[in-house]
mmCIF file of C-alpha atoms in Angstrom:
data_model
loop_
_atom_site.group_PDB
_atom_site.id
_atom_site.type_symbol
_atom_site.label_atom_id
_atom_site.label_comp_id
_atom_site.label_asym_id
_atom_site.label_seq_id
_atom_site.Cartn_x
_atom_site.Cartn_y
_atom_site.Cartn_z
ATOM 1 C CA UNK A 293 -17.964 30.152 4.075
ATOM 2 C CA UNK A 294 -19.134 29.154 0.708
ATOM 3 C CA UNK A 295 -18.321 26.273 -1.029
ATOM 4 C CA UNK A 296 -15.622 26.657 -4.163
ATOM 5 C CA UNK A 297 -17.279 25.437 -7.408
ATOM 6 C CA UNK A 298 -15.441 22.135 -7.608
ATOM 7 C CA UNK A 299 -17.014 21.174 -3.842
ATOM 8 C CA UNK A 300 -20.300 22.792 -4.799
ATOM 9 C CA UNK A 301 -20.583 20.184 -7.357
ATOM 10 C CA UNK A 302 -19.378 17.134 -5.882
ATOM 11 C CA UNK A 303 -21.935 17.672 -2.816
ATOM 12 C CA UNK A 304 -24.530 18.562 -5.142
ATOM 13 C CA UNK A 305 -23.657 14.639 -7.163
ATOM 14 C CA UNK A 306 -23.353 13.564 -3.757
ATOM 15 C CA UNK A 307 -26.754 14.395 -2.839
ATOM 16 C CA UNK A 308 -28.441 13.442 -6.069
ATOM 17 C CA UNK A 309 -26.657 9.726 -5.675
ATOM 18 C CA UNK A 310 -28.446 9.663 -1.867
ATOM 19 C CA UNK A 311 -31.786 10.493 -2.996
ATOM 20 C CA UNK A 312 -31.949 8.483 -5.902
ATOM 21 C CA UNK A 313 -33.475 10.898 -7.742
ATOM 22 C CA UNK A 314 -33.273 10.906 -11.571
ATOM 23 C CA UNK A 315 -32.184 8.054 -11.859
ATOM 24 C CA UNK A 316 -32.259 6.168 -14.506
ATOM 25 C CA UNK A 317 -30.153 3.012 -13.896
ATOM 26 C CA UNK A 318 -30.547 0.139 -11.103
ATOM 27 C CA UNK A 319 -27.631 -1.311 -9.743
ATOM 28 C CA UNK A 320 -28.199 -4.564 -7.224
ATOM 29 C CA UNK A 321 -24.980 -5.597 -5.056
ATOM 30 C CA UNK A 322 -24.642 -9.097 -4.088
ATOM 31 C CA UNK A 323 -26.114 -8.655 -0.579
ATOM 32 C CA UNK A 324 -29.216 -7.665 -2.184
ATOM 33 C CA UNK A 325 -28.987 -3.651 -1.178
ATOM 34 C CA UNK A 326 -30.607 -1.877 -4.206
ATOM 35 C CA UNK A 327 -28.742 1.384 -5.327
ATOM 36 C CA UNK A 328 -30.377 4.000 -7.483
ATOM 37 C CA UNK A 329 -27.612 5.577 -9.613
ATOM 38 C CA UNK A 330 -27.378 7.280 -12.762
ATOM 39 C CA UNK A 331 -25.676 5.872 -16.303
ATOM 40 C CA UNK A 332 -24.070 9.017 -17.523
ATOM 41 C CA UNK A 333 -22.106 9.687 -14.333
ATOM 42 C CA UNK A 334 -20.991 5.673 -13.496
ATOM 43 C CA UNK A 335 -20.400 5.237 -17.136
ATOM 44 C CA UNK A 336 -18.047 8.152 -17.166
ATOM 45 C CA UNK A 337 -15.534 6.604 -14.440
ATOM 46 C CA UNK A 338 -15.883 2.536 -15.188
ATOM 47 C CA UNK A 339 -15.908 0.856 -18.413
ATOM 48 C CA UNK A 340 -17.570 -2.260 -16.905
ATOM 49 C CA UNK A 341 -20.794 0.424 -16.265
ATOM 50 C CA UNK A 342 -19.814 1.219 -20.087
ATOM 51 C CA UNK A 343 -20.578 -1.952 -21.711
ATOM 52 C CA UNK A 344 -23.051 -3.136 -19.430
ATOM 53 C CA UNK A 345 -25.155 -0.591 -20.332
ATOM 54 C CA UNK A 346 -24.606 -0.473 -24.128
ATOM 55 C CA UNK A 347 -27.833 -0.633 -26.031
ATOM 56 C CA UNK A 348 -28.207 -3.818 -27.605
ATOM 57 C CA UNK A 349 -25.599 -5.620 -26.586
ATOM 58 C CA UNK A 350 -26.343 -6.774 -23.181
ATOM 59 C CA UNK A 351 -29.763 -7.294 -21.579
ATOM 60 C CA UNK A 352 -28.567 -5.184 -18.589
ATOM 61 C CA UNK A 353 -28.732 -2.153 -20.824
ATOM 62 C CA UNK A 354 -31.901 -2.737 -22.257
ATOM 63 C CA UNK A 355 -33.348 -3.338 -18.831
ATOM 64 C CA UNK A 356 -31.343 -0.748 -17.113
ATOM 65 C CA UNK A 357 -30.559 -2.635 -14.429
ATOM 66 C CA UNK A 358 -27.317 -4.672 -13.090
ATOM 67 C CA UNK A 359 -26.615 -6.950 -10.604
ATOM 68 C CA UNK A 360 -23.314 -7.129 -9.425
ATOM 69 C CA UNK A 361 -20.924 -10.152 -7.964
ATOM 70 C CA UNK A 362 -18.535 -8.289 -6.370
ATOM 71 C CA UNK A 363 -18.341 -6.021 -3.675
ATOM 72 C CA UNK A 364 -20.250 -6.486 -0.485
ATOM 73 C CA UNK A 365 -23.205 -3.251 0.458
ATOM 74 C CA UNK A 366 -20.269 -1.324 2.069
ATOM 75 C CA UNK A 367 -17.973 -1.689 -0.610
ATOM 76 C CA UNK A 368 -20.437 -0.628 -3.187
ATOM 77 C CA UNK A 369 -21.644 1.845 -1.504
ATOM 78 C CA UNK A 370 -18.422 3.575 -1.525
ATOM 79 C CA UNK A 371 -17.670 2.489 -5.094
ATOM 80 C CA UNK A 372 -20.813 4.796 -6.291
ATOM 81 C CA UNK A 373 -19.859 7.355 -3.716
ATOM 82 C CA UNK A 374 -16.707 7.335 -5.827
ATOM 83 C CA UNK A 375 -17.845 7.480 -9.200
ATOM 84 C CA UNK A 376 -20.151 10.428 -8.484
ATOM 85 C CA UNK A 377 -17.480 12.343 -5.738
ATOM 86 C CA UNK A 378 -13.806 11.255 -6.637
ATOM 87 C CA UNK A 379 -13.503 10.504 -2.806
ATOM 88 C CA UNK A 380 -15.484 7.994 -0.928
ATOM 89 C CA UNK A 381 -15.899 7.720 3.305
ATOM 90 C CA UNK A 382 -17.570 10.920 3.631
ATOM 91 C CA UNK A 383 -21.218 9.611 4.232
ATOM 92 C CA UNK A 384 -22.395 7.286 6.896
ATOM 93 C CA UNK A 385 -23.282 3.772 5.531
ATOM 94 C CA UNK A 386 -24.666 1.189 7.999
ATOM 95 C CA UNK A 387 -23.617 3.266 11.271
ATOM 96 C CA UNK A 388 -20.059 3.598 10.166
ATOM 97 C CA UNK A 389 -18.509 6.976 8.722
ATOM 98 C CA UNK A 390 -14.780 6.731 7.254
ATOM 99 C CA UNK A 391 -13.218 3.638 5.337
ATOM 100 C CA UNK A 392 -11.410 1.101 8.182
ATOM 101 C CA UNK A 393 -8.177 -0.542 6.510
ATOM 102 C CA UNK A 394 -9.946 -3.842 4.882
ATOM 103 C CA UNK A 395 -12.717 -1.496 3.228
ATOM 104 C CA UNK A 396 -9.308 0.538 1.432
ATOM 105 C CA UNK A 397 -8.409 -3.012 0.085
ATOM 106 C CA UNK A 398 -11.896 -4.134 -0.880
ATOM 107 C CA UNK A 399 -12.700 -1.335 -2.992
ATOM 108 C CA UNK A 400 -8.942 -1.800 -4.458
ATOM 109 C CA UNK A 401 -10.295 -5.308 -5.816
ATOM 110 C CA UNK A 402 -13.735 -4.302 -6.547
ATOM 111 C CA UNK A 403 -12.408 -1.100 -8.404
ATOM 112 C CA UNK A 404 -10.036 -4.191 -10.163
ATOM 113 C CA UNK A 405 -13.029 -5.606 -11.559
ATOM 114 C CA UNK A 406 -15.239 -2.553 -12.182
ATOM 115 C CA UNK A 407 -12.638 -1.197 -14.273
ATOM 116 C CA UNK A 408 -12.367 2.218 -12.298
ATOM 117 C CA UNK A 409 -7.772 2.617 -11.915
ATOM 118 C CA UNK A 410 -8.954 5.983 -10.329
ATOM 119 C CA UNK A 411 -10.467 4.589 -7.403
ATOM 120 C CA UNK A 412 -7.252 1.516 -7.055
ATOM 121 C CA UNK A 413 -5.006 4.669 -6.927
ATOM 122 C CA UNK A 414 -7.271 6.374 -4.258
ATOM 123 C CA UNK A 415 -7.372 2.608 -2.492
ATOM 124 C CA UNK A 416 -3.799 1.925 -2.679
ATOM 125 C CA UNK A 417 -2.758 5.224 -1.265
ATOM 126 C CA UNK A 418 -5.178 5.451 1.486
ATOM 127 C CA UNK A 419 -4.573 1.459 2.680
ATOM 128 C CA UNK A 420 -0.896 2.855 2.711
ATOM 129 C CA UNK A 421 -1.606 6.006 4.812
ATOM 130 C CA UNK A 422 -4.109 4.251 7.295
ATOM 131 C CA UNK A 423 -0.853 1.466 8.062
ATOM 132 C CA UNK A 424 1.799 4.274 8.729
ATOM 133 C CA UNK A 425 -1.019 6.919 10.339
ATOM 134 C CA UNK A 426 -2.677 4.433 12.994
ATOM 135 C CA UNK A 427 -2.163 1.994 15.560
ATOM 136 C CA UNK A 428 -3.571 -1.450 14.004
ATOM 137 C CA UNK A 429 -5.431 -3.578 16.953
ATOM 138 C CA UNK A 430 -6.708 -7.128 16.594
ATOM 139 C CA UNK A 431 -6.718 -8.912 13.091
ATOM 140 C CA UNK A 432 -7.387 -6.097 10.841
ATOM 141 C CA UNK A 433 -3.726 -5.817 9.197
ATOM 142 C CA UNK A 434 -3.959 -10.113 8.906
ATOM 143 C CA UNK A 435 -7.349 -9.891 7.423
ATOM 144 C CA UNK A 436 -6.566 -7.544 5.259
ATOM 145 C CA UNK A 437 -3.418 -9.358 3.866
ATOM 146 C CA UNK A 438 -5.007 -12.609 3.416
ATOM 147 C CA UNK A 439 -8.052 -10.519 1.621
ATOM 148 C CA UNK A 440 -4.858 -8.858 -0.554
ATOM 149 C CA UNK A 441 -3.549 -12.328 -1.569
ATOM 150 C CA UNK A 442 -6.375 -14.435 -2.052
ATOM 151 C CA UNK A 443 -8.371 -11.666 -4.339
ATOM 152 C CA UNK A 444 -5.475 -9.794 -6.232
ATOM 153 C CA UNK A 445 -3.749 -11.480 -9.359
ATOM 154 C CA UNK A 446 0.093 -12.184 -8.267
ATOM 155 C CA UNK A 447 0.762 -9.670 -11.257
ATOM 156 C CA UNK A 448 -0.621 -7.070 -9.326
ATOM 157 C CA UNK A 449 1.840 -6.099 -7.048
ATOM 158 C CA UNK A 450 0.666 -2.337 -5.546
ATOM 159 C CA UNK A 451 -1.078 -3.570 -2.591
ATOM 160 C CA UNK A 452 1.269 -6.776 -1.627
ATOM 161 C CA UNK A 453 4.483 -4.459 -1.935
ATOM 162 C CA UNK A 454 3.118 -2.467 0.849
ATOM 163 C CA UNK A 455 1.794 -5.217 2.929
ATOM 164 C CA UNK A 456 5.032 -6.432 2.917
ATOM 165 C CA UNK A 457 7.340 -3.838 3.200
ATOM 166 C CA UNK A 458 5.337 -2.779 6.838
ATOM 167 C CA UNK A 459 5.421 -6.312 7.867
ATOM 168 C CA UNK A 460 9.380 -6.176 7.302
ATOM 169 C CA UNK A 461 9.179 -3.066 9.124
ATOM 170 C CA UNK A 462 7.200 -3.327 12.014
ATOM 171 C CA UNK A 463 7.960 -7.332 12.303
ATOM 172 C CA UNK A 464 8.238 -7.909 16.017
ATOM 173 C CA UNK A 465 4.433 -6.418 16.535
ATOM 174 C CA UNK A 466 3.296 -7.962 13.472
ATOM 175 C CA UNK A 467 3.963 -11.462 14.224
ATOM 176 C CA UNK A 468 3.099 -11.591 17.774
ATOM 177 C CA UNK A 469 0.633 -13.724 19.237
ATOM 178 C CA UNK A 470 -2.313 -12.178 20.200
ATOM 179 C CA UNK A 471 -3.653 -12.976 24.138
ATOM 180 C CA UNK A 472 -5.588 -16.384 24.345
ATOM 181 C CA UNK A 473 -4.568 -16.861 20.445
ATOM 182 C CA UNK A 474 -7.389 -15.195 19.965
ATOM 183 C CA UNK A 475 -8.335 -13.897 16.284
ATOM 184 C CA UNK A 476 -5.944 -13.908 13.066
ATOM 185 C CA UNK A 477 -2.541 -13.312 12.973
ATOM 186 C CA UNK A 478 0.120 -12.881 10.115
ATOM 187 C CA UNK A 479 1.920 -16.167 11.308
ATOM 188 C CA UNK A 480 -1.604 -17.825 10.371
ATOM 189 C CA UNK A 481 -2.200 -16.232 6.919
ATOM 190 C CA UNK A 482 1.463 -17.087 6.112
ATOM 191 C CA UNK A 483 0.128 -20.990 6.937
ATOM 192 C CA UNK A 484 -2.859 -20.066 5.149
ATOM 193 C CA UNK A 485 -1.254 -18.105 1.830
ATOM 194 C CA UNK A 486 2.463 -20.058 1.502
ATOM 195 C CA UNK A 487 2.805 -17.289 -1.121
ATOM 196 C CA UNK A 488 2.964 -14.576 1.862
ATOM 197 C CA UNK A 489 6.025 -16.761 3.576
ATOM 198 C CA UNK A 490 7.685 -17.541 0.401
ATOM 199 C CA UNK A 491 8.257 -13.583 -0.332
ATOM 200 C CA UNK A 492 8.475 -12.467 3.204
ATOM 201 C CA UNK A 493 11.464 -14.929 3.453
ATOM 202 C CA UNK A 494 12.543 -13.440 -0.111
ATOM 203 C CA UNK A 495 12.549 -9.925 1.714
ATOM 204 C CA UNK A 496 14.567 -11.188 4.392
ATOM 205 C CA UNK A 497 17.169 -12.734 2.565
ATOM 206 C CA UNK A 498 17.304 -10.125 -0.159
ATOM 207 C CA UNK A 499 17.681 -7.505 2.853
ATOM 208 C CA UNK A 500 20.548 -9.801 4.783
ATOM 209 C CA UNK A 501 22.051 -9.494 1.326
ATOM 210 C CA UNK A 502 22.119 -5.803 1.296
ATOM 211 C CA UNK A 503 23.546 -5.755 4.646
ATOM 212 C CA UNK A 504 26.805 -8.157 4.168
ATOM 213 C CA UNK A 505 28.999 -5.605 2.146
ATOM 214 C CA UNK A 506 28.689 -3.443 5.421
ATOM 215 C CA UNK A 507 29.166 -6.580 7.983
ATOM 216 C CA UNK A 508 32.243 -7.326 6.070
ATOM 217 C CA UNK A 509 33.670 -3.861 6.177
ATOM 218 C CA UNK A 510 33.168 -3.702 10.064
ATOM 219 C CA UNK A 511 34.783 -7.114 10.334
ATOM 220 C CA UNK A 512 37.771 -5.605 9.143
ATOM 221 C CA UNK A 513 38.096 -2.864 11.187
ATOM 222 C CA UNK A 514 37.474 -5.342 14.203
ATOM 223 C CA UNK A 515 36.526 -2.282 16.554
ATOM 224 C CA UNK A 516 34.693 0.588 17.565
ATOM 225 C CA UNK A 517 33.931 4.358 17.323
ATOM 226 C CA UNK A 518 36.744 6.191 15.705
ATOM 227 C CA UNK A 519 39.587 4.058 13.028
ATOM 228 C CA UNK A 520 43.096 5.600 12.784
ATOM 229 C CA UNK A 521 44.596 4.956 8.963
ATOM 230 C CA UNK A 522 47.642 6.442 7.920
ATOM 231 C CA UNK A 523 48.827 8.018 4.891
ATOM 232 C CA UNK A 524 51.094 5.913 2.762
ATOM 233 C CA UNK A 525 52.756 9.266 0.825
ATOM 234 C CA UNK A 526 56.497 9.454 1.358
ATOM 235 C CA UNK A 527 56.219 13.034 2.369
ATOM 236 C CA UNK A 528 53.469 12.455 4.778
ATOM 237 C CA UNK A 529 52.665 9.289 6.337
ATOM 238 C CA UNK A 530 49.994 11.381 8.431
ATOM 239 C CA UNK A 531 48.041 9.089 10.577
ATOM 240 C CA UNK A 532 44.509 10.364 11.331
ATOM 241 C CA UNK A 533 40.987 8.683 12.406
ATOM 242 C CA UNK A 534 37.450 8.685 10.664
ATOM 243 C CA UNK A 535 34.378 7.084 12.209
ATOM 244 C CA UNK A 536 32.469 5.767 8.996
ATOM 245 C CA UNK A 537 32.756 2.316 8.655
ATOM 246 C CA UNK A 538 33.648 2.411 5.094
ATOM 247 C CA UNK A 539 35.952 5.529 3.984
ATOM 248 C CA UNK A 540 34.893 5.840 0.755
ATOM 249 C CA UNK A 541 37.829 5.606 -2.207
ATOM 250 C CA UNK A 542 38.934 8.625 -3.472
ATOM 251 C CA UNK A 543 39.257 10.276 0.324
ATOM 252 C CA UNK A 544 41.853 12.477 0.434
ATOM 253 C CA UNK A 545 44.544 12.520 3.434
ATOM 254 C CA UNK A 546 43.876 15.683 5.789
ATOM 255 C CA UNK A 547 47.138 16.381 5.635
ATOM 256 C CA UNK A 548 48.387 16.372 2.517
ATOM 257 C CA UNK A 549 45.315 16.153 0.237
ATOM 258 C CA UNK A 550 46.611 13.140 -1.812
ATOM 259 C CA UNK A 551 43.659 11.059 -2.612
ATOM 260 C CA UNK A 552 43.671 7.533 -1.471
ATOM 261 C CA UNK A 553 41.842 3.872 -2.064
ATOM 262 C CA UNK A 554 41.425 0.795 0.399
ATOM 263 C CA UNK A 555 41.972 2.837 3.650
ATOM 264 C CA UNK A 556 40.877 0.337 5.341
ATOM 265 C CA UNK A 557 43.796 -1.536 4.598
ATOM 266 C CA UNK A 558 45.842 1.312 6.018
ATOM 267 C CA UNK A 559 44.982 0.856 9.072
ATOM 268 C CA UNK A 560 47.293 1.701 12.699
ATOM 269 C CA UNK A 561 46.593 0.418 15.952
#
């Protein structure tokens, strides 16, 4: 089946960013890996690309060629793959096809730097979807975390709200031990990064907070399963039972229809 127009030219960009050819812009990553690209398609998607390659301004323009301090080959490559596809993990790079859950927040903070918010939004959402779509083995969730909150400004708060919120979720498998304390854990980043204890601990007591209006009510009904109330109207005094733990004010008697408050303090044995 043929390819609509869109795909048709984001393999074709693909293809051109493999071979290298036409290019007229050299971009070095910090591993050394030399990557042939192309200004007016980078330049479109980052303004770091933009001013680098400014004539005049910066040697890097004149030259036509960059080196870059962030991002190791993998991340990189994917970067590029970005800027010339709008999607990245399609090709094989080094033996591995995909984008494993530390390369999603890698590219986040290289993307940071690069200026390309695209590609954080593509990051972000993809480092969510890989936590709730797979089963996370061995220290990839705590090596990703630690990357998260030794590399991202505090201000930036995308990637640590998620960490956190699956942590809080998924606690008892998250801080487990792993056999022979072998490899990293989240109790060692939090000993690592004291910001990661400080607001897990906020999380837990803002959550116990949430939770005490609705300990409260169930201490006062001191039982469970169904509550019998009865109606305090003169013509009714109905007495019936309701199994939320709070009946909400403004409930109206079954019987007689005349709205009440403070059932709860209406209560029958």
């Amino acid at each position: 089946m043929a390819k609509n127009p869109l795909e048709a030219l984001r393999a074709g960009l693909g293809e051109i960013l493999q071979s290298g050819a036409y290019s007229d812009l050299i971009v070095q990553d910090k591993e050394g890996r030399v990557h042939k690209v192309h200004k007016a398609i980078v330049c479109a998607h980052s303004k770091f690309f933009q001013k680098a390659c400014e004539p005049g301004k910066f040697k890097e323009g004149e030259e036509s060629a960059i080196s870059l301090i962030i991002g190791d080959s993998i991340t990189i490559s994917f970067l590029l793959e970005f800027l010339y596809t709008l999607d990245y993990g399609s090709h094989p790079i080094g033996g591995q096809t995909g984008a494993p859950l530390l390369v999603h927040v890698r590219l986040y903070i290289a993307a940071d730097f690069y200026d390309i918010p695209k590609l954080k939004e593509v990051a972000a959402t993809r480092f969510q979807y890989s936590l709730n779509d797979s089963s996370l083995t061995g220290n990839e969730f705590p090596s990703a975390v630690e990357d998260i909150y030794n590399n991202i400004p505090s201000s930036d708060r995308v990637l640590r709200d998620i960490a956190l919120q699956f942590i809080m979720d998924n606690d008892s498998a998250c801080l487990e031990t792993l056999p022979d304390n072998s490899g990293l854990t989240i109790t060692d980043v939090m000993v690592k990064v004291p910001d990661l204890g400080k607001e897990l601990a906020m999380r837990v007591l803002a959550e116990l907070n949430r939770l005490k209006p609705m300990k409260k009510a169930a201490d006062r009904w001191n039982c469970q399963g169904f509550r019998k109330v009865q109606c305090q109207t003169p013509t009714c005094f109905h007495i019936w039972a309701d199994a939320r733990v709070i009946i909400p004010d403004g409930t109206p008697c079954p019987k007689c229809w005349v709205p009440k408050n403070d059932w709860d303090s209406y209560q029958v044995e």
